Amino acid sequence: MKFAFVFPGQGSQSIGMMHGYTDLPIIQETFQEASDILKQDFWSMVNSGPAEDLNLTLNTQPLMLAAGVAVYRAWISLGGKEPVFLAGHSLGEYTALVASEALSFADALSLVHFRAQVMQQAVPEGIGGMAAILGLDDEAITAICRDITNKGNGESLEPANFNSPGQIVIAGHKNAILQGIELAKSKGAKRAIMLPMSIPSHCSLMKPAAERLQLQLQRVTLQAPNIPILHNTDVKSHSDPATIKEILAQQLIRPVHWVDTIRAFAAAEITHVIECGPGKVLAGLNKRIDQNLQQLSLTDSEAIKQAINDVRAL
């Protein structure tokens, strides 16, 4: 039996999401460490909100990193085995780098805080956005984006997240997205909705942010991962730190290939995929990608302990 860990990114956060782990001291200790480094009370924010603060990307990115690292530390402290592969959905890739000991927690926190800043600054409020399209295949969505971008009015639209078969997120200029939604509906999309995000992630509008992040990454020490990580941009694992830094910068302007990531796990004879962090967003996507893969979610301390026992029994 072989298992992989996956780490969630933005979109999995919610007030009270750490309530189920309060009997594990290492959880709050990890949040305190993050709070000390970034001079913010993340534990209070995640437990009490308000939701507007929790959902602000400058807070969400370091907060979700802290949550994933805390749960992974809890897994290890309780005797959980190391996975054979790691992956993270967008921001979750930084959590995977910490878990693999390629990047220190302190450096990862500073990086994702900087990442959030430059992403927010790259596109003015109201100019860009993202939308989820359900019920159309990859080729249809790609064609819609190409047709709208090729209109020649200077606005772009691109596939941003290949989350599961028939669930794709598009990103770009807001007007282009609205056109994409209407065109997708006319072509038979079951649902096409604007997402509550002002930042058009994983598309060319993030180029200024990617360039600034690349410069910042040069100031950070990064080691070869101890556990292979499948990266969002190319669904490959890399051991060269310079290549990983390039991949992290490119991640901002290239789509998240989550479907291909989970299929690569299956091809590598992974039998169980364990979502390490609060919520079950990735488990839901993974089930739709490959029903033969067993999904476990470490949503609270009891789930962690049960998953450790399940892995030992196999």
PDB file of C-alpha atoms in Angstrom:
ATOM      1  CA  MET A   1       0.000   0.000   0.000  1.00  0.00           C
ATOM      2  CA  LYS A   2       1.345   3.410  -0.992  1.00  0.00           C
ATOM      3  CA  PHE A   3      -0.153   6.709   0.063  1.00  0.00           C
ATOM      4  CA  ALA A   4       0.293  10.369  -0.856  1.00  0.00           C
ATOM      5  CA  PHE A   5      -0.510  13.552   1.027  1.00  0.00           C
ATOM      6  CA  VAL A   6      -2.219  16.518  -0.602  1.00  0.00           C
ATOM      7  CA  PHE A   7      -2.456  19.984   0.920  1.00  0.00           C
ATOM      8  CA  PRO A   8      -5.371  22.377   0.305  1.00  0.00           C
ATOM      9  CA  GLY A   9      -5.028  26.004  -0.720  1.00  0.00           C
ATOM     10  CA  GLN A  10      -7.328  29.007  -0.720  1.00  0.00           C
ATOM     11  CA  GLY A  11     -11.006  28.146  -0.666  1.00  0.00           C
ATOM     12  CA  SER A  12     -10.774  25.605   2.155  1.00  0.00           C
ATOM     13  CA  GLN A  13     -10.724  28.204   4.945  1.00  0.00           C
ATOM     14  CA  SER A  14     -13.628  28.737   7.331  1.00  0.00           C
ATOM     15  CA  ILE A  15     -14.151  30.152  10.801  1.00  0.00           C
ATOM     16  CA  GLY A  16     -13.770  27.382  13.368  1.00  0.00           C
ATOM     17  CA  MET A  17     -11.982  25.021  10.987  1.00  0.00           C
ATOM     18  CA  MET A  18      -9.380  24.132  13.662  1.00  0.00           C
ATOM     19  CA  HIS A  19     -11.903  23.346  16.444  1.00  0.00           C
ATOM     20  CA  GLY A  20     -11.554  19.606  15.949  1.00  0.00           C
ATOM     21  CA  TYR A  21      -7.835  19.619  16.720  1.00  0.00           C
ATOM     22  CA  THR A  22      -7.766  21.496  20.032  1.00  0.00           C
ATOM     23  CA  ASP A  23      -6.704  18.424  22.037  1.00  0.00           C
ATOM     24  CA  LEU A  24      -3.403  18.356  20.115  1.00  0.00           C
ATOM     25  CA  PRO A  25      -1.024  20.990  21.572  1.00  0.00           C
ATOM     26  CA  ILE A  26       1.178  20.985  18.456  1.00  0.00           C
ATOM     27  CA  ILE A  27      -1.668  22.531  16.446  1.00  0.00           C
ATOM     28  CA  GLN A  28      -1.902  25.713  18.502  1.00  0.00           C
ATOM     29  CA  GLU A  29       1.888  25.791  18.929  1.00  0.00           C
ATOM     30  CA  THR A  30       2.276  25.890  15.139  1.00  0.00           C
ATOM     31  CA  PHE A  31      -0.236  28.718  14.847  1.00  0.00           C
ATOM     32  CA  GLN A  32       1.578  30.598  17.604  1.00  0.00           C
ATOM     33  CA  GLU A  33       4.830  30.168  15.680  1.00  0.00           C
ATOM     34  CA  ALA A  34       3.182  31.623  12.571  1.00  0.00           C
ATOM     35  CA  SER A  35       1.711  34.498  14.581  1.00  0.00           C
ATOM     36  CA  ASP A  36       5.099  35.328  16.102  1.00  0.00           C
ATOM     37  CA  ILE A  37       6.769  35.355  12.673  1.00  0.00           C
ATOM     38  CA  LEU A  38       4.177  37.516  10.880  1.00  0.00           C
ATOM     39  CA  LYS A  39       3.020  39.504  13.934  1.00  0.00           C
ATOM     40  CA  GLN A  40      -0.644  38.538  13.520  1.00  0.00           C
ATOM     41  CA  ASP A  41      -2.959  36.544  15.772  1.00  0.00           C
ATOM     42  CA  PHE A  42      -3.920  33.778  13.345  1.00  0.00           C
ATOM     43  CA  TRP A  43      -5.366  31.517  16.046  1.00  0.00           C
ATOM     44  CA  SER A  44      -7.894  34.167  17.069  1.00  0.00           C
ATOM     45  CA  MET A  45      -8.672  34.905  13.421  1.00  0.00           C
ATOM     46  CA  VAL A  46      -9.351  31.282  12.519  1.00  0.00           C
ATOM     47  CA  ASN A  47     -11.502  30.707  15.593  1.00  0.00           C
ATOM     48  CA  SER A  48     -13.424  33.983  15.780  1.00  0.00           C
ATOM     49  CA  GLY A  49     -13.103  35.693  12.426  1.00  0.00           C
ATOM     50  CA  PRO A  50     -14.467  37.988  11.179  1.00  0.00           C
ATOM     51  CA  ALA A  51     -14.945  36.200   7.860  1.00  0.00           C
ATOM     52  CA  GLU A  52     -13.806  39.281   5.907  1.00  0.00           C
ATOM     53  CA  ASP A  53     -10.391  39.090   7.601  1.00  0.00           C
ATOM     54  CA  LEU A  54     -10.177  35.325   7.160  1.00  0.00           C
ATOM     55  CA  ASN A  55     -10.935  35.586   3.440  1.00  0.00           C
ATOM     56  CA  LEU A  56      -8.533  38.452   2.753  1.00  0.00           C
ATOM     57  CA  THR A  57      -5.814  36.845   0.638  1.00  0.00           C
ATOM     58  CA  LEU A  58      -3.050  38.474   2.725  1.00  0.00           C
ATOM     59  CA  ASN A  59      -4.382  36.479   5.691  1.00  0.00           C
ATOM     60  CA  THR A  60      -5.731  33.383   3.951  1.00  0.00           C
ATOM     61  CA  GLN A  61      -2.447  32.337   2.358  1.00  0.00           C
ATOM     62  CA  PRO A  62      -0.293  32.234   5.540  1.00  0.00           C
ATOM     63  CA  LEU A  63      -3.239  30.933   7.560  1.00  0.00           C
ATOM     64  CA  MET A  64      -3.838  27.957   5.268  1.00  0.00           C
ATOM     65  CA  LEU A  65      -0.097  27.250   5.211  1.00  0.00           C
ATOM     66  CA  ALA A  66      -0.074  27.207   9.026  1.00  0.00           C
ATOM     67  CA  ALA A  67      -3.114  24.919   9.111  1.00  0.00           C
ATOM     68  CA  GLY A  68      -1.577  22.380   6.733  1.00  0.00           C
ATOM     69  CA  VAL A  69       1.793  22.380   8.477  1.00  0.00           C
ATOM     70  CA  ALA A  70       0.103  22.049  11.885  1.00  0.00           C
ATOM     71  CA  VAL A  71      -1.915  19.001  10.800  1.00  0.00           C
ATOM     72  CA  TYR A  72       1.122  17.404   9.163  1.00  0.00           C
ATOM     73  CA  ARG A  73       3.155  17.937  12.353  1.00  0.00           C
ATOM     74  CA  ALA A  74       0.314  16.364  14.337  1.00  0.00           C
ATOM     75  CA  TRP A  75       0.342  13.352  11.991  1.00  0.00           C
ATOM     76  CA  ILE A  76       4.085  12.839  12.485  1.00  0.00           C
ATOM     77  CA  SER A  77       3.954  13.446  16.264  1.00  0.00           C
ATOM     78  CA  LEU A  78       1.269  10.771  16.625  1.00  0.00           C
ATOM     79  CA  GLY A  79       3.408   8.201  14.818  1.00  0.00           C
ATOM     80  CA  GLY A  80       2.080   8.582  11.282  1.00  0.00           C
ATOM     81  CA  LYS A  81       4.287   7.269   8.484  1.00  0.00           C
ATOM     82  CA  GLU A  82       5.810   9.519   5.857  1.00  0.00           C
ATOM     83  CA  PRO A  83       3.915   9.539   2.559  1.00  0.00           C
ATOM     84  CA  VAL A  84       5.709   8.509  -0.629  1.00  0.00           C
ATOM     85  CA  PHE A  85       4.464  11.525  -2.604  1.00  0.00           C
ATOM     86  CA  LEU A  86       3.215  15.021  -1.849  1.00  0.00           C
ATOM     87  CA  ALA A  87       1.230  17.608  -3.776  1.00  0.00           C
ATOM     88  CA  GLY A  88      -0.476  20.860  -2.929  1.00  0.00           C
ATOM     89  CA  HIS A  89      -3.287  22.683  -4.694  1.00  0.00           C
ATOM     90  CA  SER A  90      -1.800  26.056  -5.702  1.00  0.00           C
ATOM     91  CA  LEU A  91      -0.849  27.639  -2.355  1.00  0.00           C
ATOM     92  CA  GLY A  92      -0.773  24.120  -0.857  1.00  0.00           C
ATOM     93  CA  GLU A  93       2.436  23.481  -2.780  1.00  0.00           C
ATOM     94  CA  TYR A  94       4.260  25.632  -0.220  1.00  0.00           C
ATOM     95  CA  THR A  95       2.888  23.431   2.566  1.00  0.00           C
ATOM     96  CA  ALA A  96       4.205  20.403   0.685  1.00  0.00           C
ATOM     97  CA  LEU A  97       7.647  22.011   0.503  1.00  0.00           C
ATOM     98  CA  VAL A  98       7.654  22.520   4.271  1.00  0.00           C
ATOM     99  CA  ALA A  99       6.503  18.941   4.887  1.00  0.00           C
ATOM    100  CA  SER A 100       9.299  17.665   2.622  1.00  0.00           C
ATOM    101  CA  GLU A 101      11.836  19.785   4.528  1.00  0.00           C
ATOM    102  CA  ALA A 102      12.788  21.640   1.360  1.00  0.00           C
ATOM    103  CA  LEU A 103      11.680  24.963   2.839  1.00  0.00           C
ATOM    104  CA  SER A 104      11.627  26.178   6.436  1.00  0.00           C
ATOM    105  CA  PHE A 105       8.268  27.077   7.936  1.00  0.00           C
ATOM    106  CA  ALA A 106       9.481  30.619   8.658  1.00  0.00           C
ATOM    107  CA  ASP A 107      10.643  31.178   5.087  1.00  0.00           C
ATOM    108  CA  ALA A 108       7.446  29.666   3.700  1.00  0.00           C
ATOM    109  CA  LEU A 109       5.325  32.025   5.803  1.00  0.00           C
ATOM    110  CA  SER A 110       7.268  35.064   4.634  1.00  0.00           C
ATOM    111  CA  LEU A 111       7.079  33.860   1.028  1.00  0.00           C
ATOM    112  CA  VAL A 112       3.329  33.271   0.955  1.00  0.00           C
ATOM    113  CA  HIS A 113       2.710  36.610   2.657  1.00  0.00           C
ATOM    114  CA  PHE A 114       4.821  38.285  -0.041  1.00  0.00           C
ATOM    115  CA  ARG A 115       3.076  36.170  -2.708  1.00  0.00           C
ATOM    116  CA  ALA A 116      -0.312  37.390  -1.505  1.00  0.00           C
ATOM    117  CA  GLN A 117       0.855  41.012  -1.552  1.00  0.00           C
ATOM    118  CA  VAL A 118       2.206  40.941  -5.093  1.00  0.00           C
ATOM    119  CA  MET A 119      -0.823  39.048  -6.371  1.00  0.00           C
ATOM    120  CA  GLN A 120      -3.141  41.660  -4.859  1.00  0.00           C
ATOM    121  CA  GLN A 121      -1.064  44.496  -6.322  1.00  0.00           C
ATOM    122  CA  ALA A 122      -0.718  42.966  -9.812  1.00  0.00           C
ATOM    123  CA  VAL A 123      -4.317  43.602 -10.866  1.00  0.00           C
ATOM    124  CA  PRO A 124      -6.411  46.532  -9.544  1.00  0.00           C
ATOM    125  CA  GLU A 125      -9.644  45.714  -7.723  1.00  0.00           C
ATOM    126  CA  GLY A 126     -12.519  45.120 -10.127  1.00  0.00           C
ATOM    127  CA  ILE A 127     -10.356  44.499 -13.197  1.00  0.00           C
ATOM    128  CA  GLY A 128      -9.885  40.742 -12.959  1.00  0.00           C
ATOM    129  CA  GLY A 129     -11.592  37.706 -11.519  1.00  0.00           C
ATOM    130  CA  MET A 130     -12.263  33.990 -11.741  1.00  0.00           C
ATOM    131  CA  ALA A 131     -15.268  31.801 -12.570  1.00  0.00           C
ATOM    132  CA  ALA A 132     -16.090  28.111 -12.216  1.00  0.00           C
ATOM    133  CA  ILE A 133     -17.491  26.248 -15.215  1.00  0.00           C
ATOM    134  CA  LEU A 134     -19.201  22.904 -14.630  1.00  0.00           C
ATOM    135  CA  GLY A 135     -20.262  20.406 -17.252  1.00  0.00           C
ATOM    136  CA  LEU A 136     -17.947  21.165 -20.172  1.00  0.00           C
ATOM    137  CA  ASP A 137     -14.746  19.336 -21.115  1.00  0.00           C
ATOM    138  CA  ASP A 138     -11.235  20.794 -21.217  1.00  0.00           C
ATOM    139  CA  GLU A 139     -11.268  21.302 -24.992  1.00  0.00           C
ATOM    140  CA  ALA A 140     -14.530  23.252 -24.938  1.00  0.00           C
ATOM    141  CA  ILE A 141     -13.327  25.556 -22.153  1.00  0.00           C
ATOM    142  CA  THR A 142      -9.968  26.116 -23.843  1.00  0.00           C
ATOM    143  CA  ALA A 143     -11.746  27.021 -27.090  1.00  0.00           C
ATOM    144  CA  ILE A 144     -14.044  29.477 -25.295  1.00  0.00           C
ATOM    145  CA  CYS A 145     -11.070  31.192 -23.665  1.00  0.00           C
ATOM    146  CA  ARG A 146      -9.200  31.345 -26.967  1.00  0.00           C
ATOM    147  CA  ASP A 147     -12.170  32.785 -28.844  1.00  0.00           C
ATOM    148  CA  ILE A 148     -12.742  35.555 -26.321  1.00  0.00           C
ATOM    149  CA  THR A 149      -9.045  36.425 -26.019  1.00  0.00           C
ATOM    150  CA  ASN A 150      -8.706  36.575 -29.815  1.00  0.00           C
ATOM    151  CA  LYS A 151     -11.373  39.267 -30.135  1.00  0.00           C
ATOM    152  CA  GLY A 152      -8.527  41.763 -30.112  1.00  0.00           C
ATOM    153  CA  ASN A 153      -9.837  44.153 -27.463  1.00  0.00           C
ATOM    154  CA  GLY A 154      -6.846  43.636 -25.185  1.00  0.00           C
ATOM    155  CA  GLU A 155      -8.728  41.454 -22.678  1.00  0.00           C
ATOM    156  CA  SER A 156      -7.660  37.904 -21.933  1.00  0.00           C
ATOM    157  CA  LEU A 157      -9.325  34.756 -20.609  1.00  0.00           C
ATOM    158  CA  GLU A 158      -7.518  31.529 -19.737  1.00  0.00           C
ATOM    159  CA  PRO A 159      -8.145  28.143 -18.061  1.00  0.00           C
ATOM    160  CA  ALA A 160      -6.717  28.474 -14.536  1.00  0.00           C
ATOM    161  CA  ASN A 161      -7.596  25.289 -12.634  1.00  0.00           C
ATOM    162  CA  PHE A 162      -8.297  21.854 -14.101  1.00  0.00           C
ATOM    163  CA  ASN A 163      -9.831  20.687 -10.829  1.00  0.00           C
ATOM    164  CA  SER A 164     -11.757  17.584 -11.900  1.00  0.00           C
ATOM    165  CA  PRO A 165     -13.386  16.273 -15.082  1.00  0.00           C
ATOM    166  CA  GLY A 166     -16.083  18.790 -15.947  1.00  0.00           C
ATOM    167  CA  GLN A 167     -14.997  21.331 -13.313  1.00  0.00           C
ATOM    168  CA  ILE A 168     -12.653  24.004 -14.610  1.00  0.00           C
ATOM    169  CA  VAL A 169     -11.910  27.480 -13.293  1.00  0.00           C
ATOM    170  CA  ILE A 170     -11.202  30.297 -15.739  1.00  0.00           C
ATOM    171  CA  ALA A 171      -9.379  33.549 -14.982  1.00  0.00           C
ATOM    172  CA  GLY A 172      -8.704  36.871 -16.653  1.00  0.00           C
ATOM    173  CA  HIS A 173     -10.273  40.286 -17.188  1.00  0.00           C
ATOM    174  CA  LYS A 174     -13.684  40.598 -15.559  1.00  0.00           C
ATOM    175  CA  ASN A 175     -15.520  41.531 -18.769  1.00  0.00           C
ATOM    176  CA  ALA A 176     -13.918  38.581 -20.560  1.00  0.00           C
ATOM    177  CA  ILE A 177     -15.030  36.269 -17.761  1.00  0.00           C
ATOM    178  CA  LEU A 178     -18.627  37.482 -18.006  1.00  0.00           C
ATOM    179  CA  GLN A 179     -18.517  36.777 -21.731  1.00  0.00           C
ATOM    180  CA  GLY A 180     -17.015  33.363 -21.029  1.00  0.00           C
ATOM    181  CA  ILE A 181     -19.813  32.535 -18.598  1.00  0.00           C
ATOM    182  CA  GLU A 182     -22.494  33.353 -21.172  1.00  0.00           C
ATOM    183  CA  LEU A 183     -20.693  31.453 -23.941  1.00  0.00           C
ATOM    184  CA  ALA A 184     -20.207  28.419 -21.670  1.00  0.00           C
ATOM    185  CA  LYS A 185     -23.925  28.400 -20.832  1.00  0.00           C
ATOM    186  CA  SER A 186     -24.813  28.597 -24.512  1.00  0.00           C
ATOM    187  CA  LYS A 187     -22.607  25.557 -25.153  1.00  0.00           C
ATOM    188  CA  GLY A 188     -24.339  23.464 -22.490  1.00  0.00           C
ATOM    189  CA  ALA A 189     -22.496  24.156 -19.248  1.00  0.00           C
ATOM    190  CA  LYS A 190     -24.496  22.881 -16.275  1.00  0.00           C
ATOM    191  CA  ARG A 191     -23.308  25.821 -14.215  1.00  0.00           C
ATOM    192  CA  ALA A 192     -21.092  28.853 -14.792  1.00  0.00           C
ATOM    193  CA  ILE A 193     -20.612  31.210 -11.860  1.00  0.00           C
ATOM    194  CA  MET A 194     -18.341  34.066 -10.889  1.00  0.00           C
ATOM    195  CA  LEU A 195     -16.200  33.238  -7.852  1.00  0.00           C
ATOM    196  CA  PRO A 196     -15.837  35.699  -4.962  1.00  0.00           C
ATOM    197  CA  MET A 197     -12.211  36.417  -5.850  1.00  0.00           C
ATOM    198  CA  SER A 198     -10.824  39.683  -7.194  1.00  0.00           C
ATOM    199  CA  ILE A 199      -7.409  38.158  -7.970  1.00  0.00           C
ATOM    200  CA  PRO A 200      -7.205  36.310 -11.322  1.00  0.00           C
ATOM    201  CA  SER A 201      -4.752  33.590 -10.254  1.00  0.00           C
ATOM    202  CA  HIS A 202      -2.926  31.228 -12.602  1.00  0.00           C
ATOM    203  CA  CYS A 203      -3.154  33.376 -15.719  1.00  0.00           C
ATOM    204  CA  SER A 204      -1.018  35.870 -17.620  1.00  0.00           C
ATOM    205  CA  LEU A 205      -2.417  38.842 -15.656  1.00  0.00           C
ATOM    206  CA  MET A 206      -0.248  37.615 -12.788  1.00  0.00           C
ATOM    207  CA  LYS A 207       2.975  38.136 -14.757  1.00  0.00           C
ATOM    208  CA  PRO A 208       4.071  41.194 -12.714  1.00  0.00           C
ATOM    209  CA  ALA A 209       3.488  39.197  -9.524  1.00  0.00           C
ATOM    210  CA  ALA A 210       5.398  36.191 -10.892  1.00  0.00           C
ATOM    211  CA  GLU A 211       8.390  38.380 -11.755  1.00  0.00           C
ATOM    212  CA  ARG A 212       8.484  39.910  -8.275  1.00  0.00           C
ATOM    213  CA  LEU A 213       8.039  36.516  -6.622  1.00  0.00           C
ATOM    214  CA  GLN A 214      10.899  35.082  -8.672  1.00  0.00           C
ATOM    215  CA  LEU A 215      13.228  37.795  -7.363  1.00  0.00           C
ATOM    216  CA  GLN A 216      12.070  37.183  -3.789  1.00  0.00           C
ATOM    217  CA  LEU A 217      12.640  33.440  -4.154  1.00  0.00           C
ATOM    218  CA  GLN A 218      16.311  34.076  -4.940  1.00  0.00           C
ATOM    219  CA  ARG A 219      16.727  35.371  -1.382  1.00  0.00           C
ATOM    220  CA  VAL A 220      15.361  32.178   0.174  1.00  0.00           C
ATOM    221  CA  THR A 221      17.224  28.961   0.975  1.00  0.00           C
ATOM    222  CA  LEU A 222      15.570  25.927  -0.578  1.00  0.00           C
ATOM    223  CA  GLN A 223      16.789  22.332  -0.357  1.00  0.00           C
ATOM    224  CA  ALA A 224      16.056  19.231  -2.394  1.00  0.00           C
ATOM    225  CA  PRO A 225      12.795  17.753  -1.012  1.00  0.00           C
ATOM    226  CA  ASN A 226      13.061  14.655   1.184  1.00  0.00           C
ATOM    227  CA  ILE A 227       9.714  13.470  -0.215  1.00  0.00           C
ATOM    228  CA  PRO A 228       8.956  13.885  -3.945  1.00  0.00           C
ATOM    229  CA  ILE A 229       6.459  16.632  -4.753  1.00  0.00           C
ATOM    230  CA  LEU A 230       4.325  16.659  -7.892  1.00  0.00           C
ATOM    231  CA  HIS A 231       4.134  20.306  -8.924  1.00  0.00           C
ATOM    232  CA  ASN A 232       1.015  22.013 -10.273  1.00  0.00           C
ATOM    233  CA  THR A 233       2.562  23.412 -13.425  1.00  0.00           C
ATOM    234  CA  ASP A 234       4.165  20.331 -14.990  1.00  0.00           C
ATOM    235  CA  VAL A 235       3.027  17.395 -12.794  1.00  0.00           C
ATOM    236  CA  LYS A 236       6.661  16.397 -12.271  1.00  0.00           C
ATOM    237  CA  SER A 237       8.882  16.135  -9.214  1.00  0.00           C
ATOM    238  CA  HIS A 238      12.093  18.147  -9.093  1.00  0.00           C
ATOM    239  CA  SER A 239      15.133  17.931  -6.829  1.00  0.00           C
ATOM    240  CA  ASP A 240      17.060  20.964  -8.094  1.00  0.00           C
ATOM    241  CA  PRO A 241      16.272  23.997  -5.865  1.00  0.00           C
ATOM    242  CA  ALA A 242      16.711  26.472  -8.747  1.00  0.00           C
ATOM    243  CA  THR A 243      14.164  24.561 -10.834  1.00  0.00           C
ATOM    244  CA  ILE A 244      11.696  24.459  -7.938  1.00  0.00           C
ATOM    245  CA  LYS A 245      11.995  28.226  -7.501  1.00  0.00           C
ATOM    246  CA  GLU A 246      11.284  28.714 -11.194  1.00  0.00           C
ATOM    247  CA  ILE A 247       8.271  26.388 -10.921  1.00  0.00           C
ATOM    248  CA  LEU A 248       6.897  28.369  -7.959  1.00  0.00           C
ATOM    249  CA  ALA A 249       7.096  31.624  -9.897  1.00  0.00           C
ATOM    250  CA  GLN A 250       5.574  30.059 -13.019  1.00  0.00           C
ATOM    251  CA  GLN A 251       2.728  28.661 -10.923  1.00  0.00           C
ATOM    252  CA  LEU A 252       1.190  32.145 -10.727  1.00  0.00           C
ATOM    253  CA  ILE A 253       0.764  32.419 -14.509  1.00  0.00           C
ATOM    254  CA  ARG A 254       0.132  28.786 -15.451  1.00  0.00           C
ATOM    255  CA  PRO A 255      -2.885  26.580 -14.710  1.00  0.00           C
ATOM    256  CA  VAL A 256      -3.168  24.108 -11.850  1.00  0.00           C
ATOM    257  CA  HIS A 257      -3.228  20.620 -13.391  1.00  0.00           C
ATOM    258  CA  TRP A 258      -4.950  18.862 -10.510  1.00  0.00           C
ATOM    259  CA  VAL A 259      -6.609  16.167 -12.625  1.00  0.00           C
ATOM    260  CA  ASP A 260      -3.259  15.141 -14.093  1.00  0.00           C
ATOM    261  CA  THR A 261      -1.669  15.197 -10.624  1.00  0.00           C
ATOM    262  CA  ILE A 262      -4.157  12.718  -9.170  1.00  0.00           C
ATOM    263  CA  ARG A 263      -3.952  10.518 -12.266  1.00  0.00           C
ATOM    264  CA  ALA A 264      -0.153  10.537 -11.916  1.00  0.00           C
ATOM    265  CA  PHE A 265      -0.552   9.276  -8.347  1.00  0.00           C
ATOM    266  CA  ALA A 266      -2.703   6.429  -9.613  1.00  0.00           C
ATOM    267  CA  ALA A 267      -0.167   5.610 -12.314  1.00  0.00           C
ATOM    268  CA  ALA A 268       2.520   5.465  -9.612  1.00  0.00           C
ATOM    269  CA  GLU A 269       0.422   2.812  -7.808  1.00  0.00           C
ATOM    270  CA  ILE A 270      -0.695   5.116  -5.023  1.00  0.00           C
ATOM    271  CA  THR A 271      -3.710   3.508  -3.345  1.00  0.00           C
ATOM    272  CA  HIS A 272      -4.665   6.159  -0.772  1.00  0.00           C
ATOM    273  CA  VAL A 273      -4.651   9.951  -0.995  1.00  0.00           C
ATOM    274  CA  ILE A 274      -4.763  11.760   2.346  1.00  0.00           C
ATOM    275  CA  GLU A 275      -5.908  15.381   2.512  1.00  0.00           C
ATOM    276  CA  CYS A 276      -3.790  17.075   5.158  1.00  0.00           C
ATOM    277  CA  GLY A 277      -5.638  20.058   6.533  1.00  0.00           C
ATOM    278  CA  PRO A 278      -9.124  21.213   7.482  1.00  0.00           C
ATOM    279  CA  GLY A 279     -11.986  20.446   5.122  1.00  0.00           C
ATOM    280  CA  LYS A 280     -12.608  17.911   2.361  1.00  0.00           C
ATOM    281  CA  VAL A 281     -12.396  20.061  -0.766  1.00  0.00           C
ATOM    282  CA  LEU A 282      -9.596  18.072  -2.380  1.00  0.00           C
ATOM    283  CA  ALA A 283     -11.077  14.701  -1.402  1.00  0.00           C
ATOM    284  CA  GLY A 284     -14.244  15.668  -3.261  1.00  0.00           C
ATOM    285  CA  LEU A 285     -12.288  16.582  -6.380  1.00  0.00           C
ATOM    286  CA  ASN A 286     -10.126  13.471  -6.162  1.00  0.00           C
ATOM    287  CA  LYS A 287     -13.135  11.135  -6.025  1.00  0.00           C
ATOM    288  CA  ARG A 288     -14.388  12.566  -9.286  1.00  0.00           C
ATOM    289  CA  ILE A 289     -10.964  12.127 -10.891  1.00  0.00           C
ATOM    290  CA  ASP A 290     -10.376   8.481  -9.909  1.00  0.00           C
ATOM    291  CA  GLN A 291     -12.928   6.505  -7.921  1.00  0.00           C
ATOM    292  CA  ASN A 292     -10.462   3.683  -7.312  1.00  0.00           C
ATOM    293  CA  LEU A 293      -8.237   5.852  -5.146  1.00  0.00           C
ATOM    294  CA  GLN A 294      -9.169   5.728  -1.473  1.00  0.00           C
ATOM    295  CA  GLN A 295      -9.622   9.182   0.063  1.00  0.00           C
ATOM    296  CA  LEU A 296      -8.926  10.102   3.678  1.00  0.00           C
ATOM    297  CA  SER A 297      -9.327  13.598   5.146  1.00  0.00           C
ATOM    298  CA  LEU A 298      -7.574  14.680   8.353  1.00  0.00           C
ATOM    299  CA  THR A 299     -10.421  16.986   9.382  1.00  0.00           C
ATOM    300  CA  ASP A 300      -9.917  16.628  13.169  1.00  0.00           C
ATOM    301  CA  SER A 301      -7.755  14.818  15.713  1.00  0.00           C
ATOM    302  CA  GLU A 302      -9.896  11.668  15.642  1.00  0.00           C
ATOM    303  CA  ALA A 303      -9.623  11.523  11.843  1.00  0.00           C
ATOM    304  CA  ILE A 304      -5.832  11.789  12.121  1.00  0.00           C
ATOM    305  CA  LYS A 305      -5.662   8.931  14.636  1.00  0.00           C
ATOM    306  CA  GLN A 306      -8.044   6.774  12.583  1.00  0.00           C
ATOM    307  CA  ALA A 307      -6.085   7.402   9.396  1.00  0.00           C
ATOM    308  CA  ILE A 308      -2.824   6.447  11.129  1.00  0.00           C
ATOM    309  CA  ASN A 309      -4.417   3.169  12.222  1.00  0.00           C
ATOM    310  CA  ASP A 310      -5.848   2.577   8.744  1.00  0.00           C
ATOM    311  CA  VAL A 311      -2.428   3.055   7.158  1.00  0.00           C
ATOM    312  CA  ARG A 312      -0.773   0.720   9.668  1.00  0.00           C
ATOM    313  CA  ALA A 313      -3.355  -1.977   8.988  1.00  0.00           C
ATOM    314  CA  LEU A 314      -2.723  -2.037   5.241  1.00  0.00           C
TER     315      LEU A 314
END
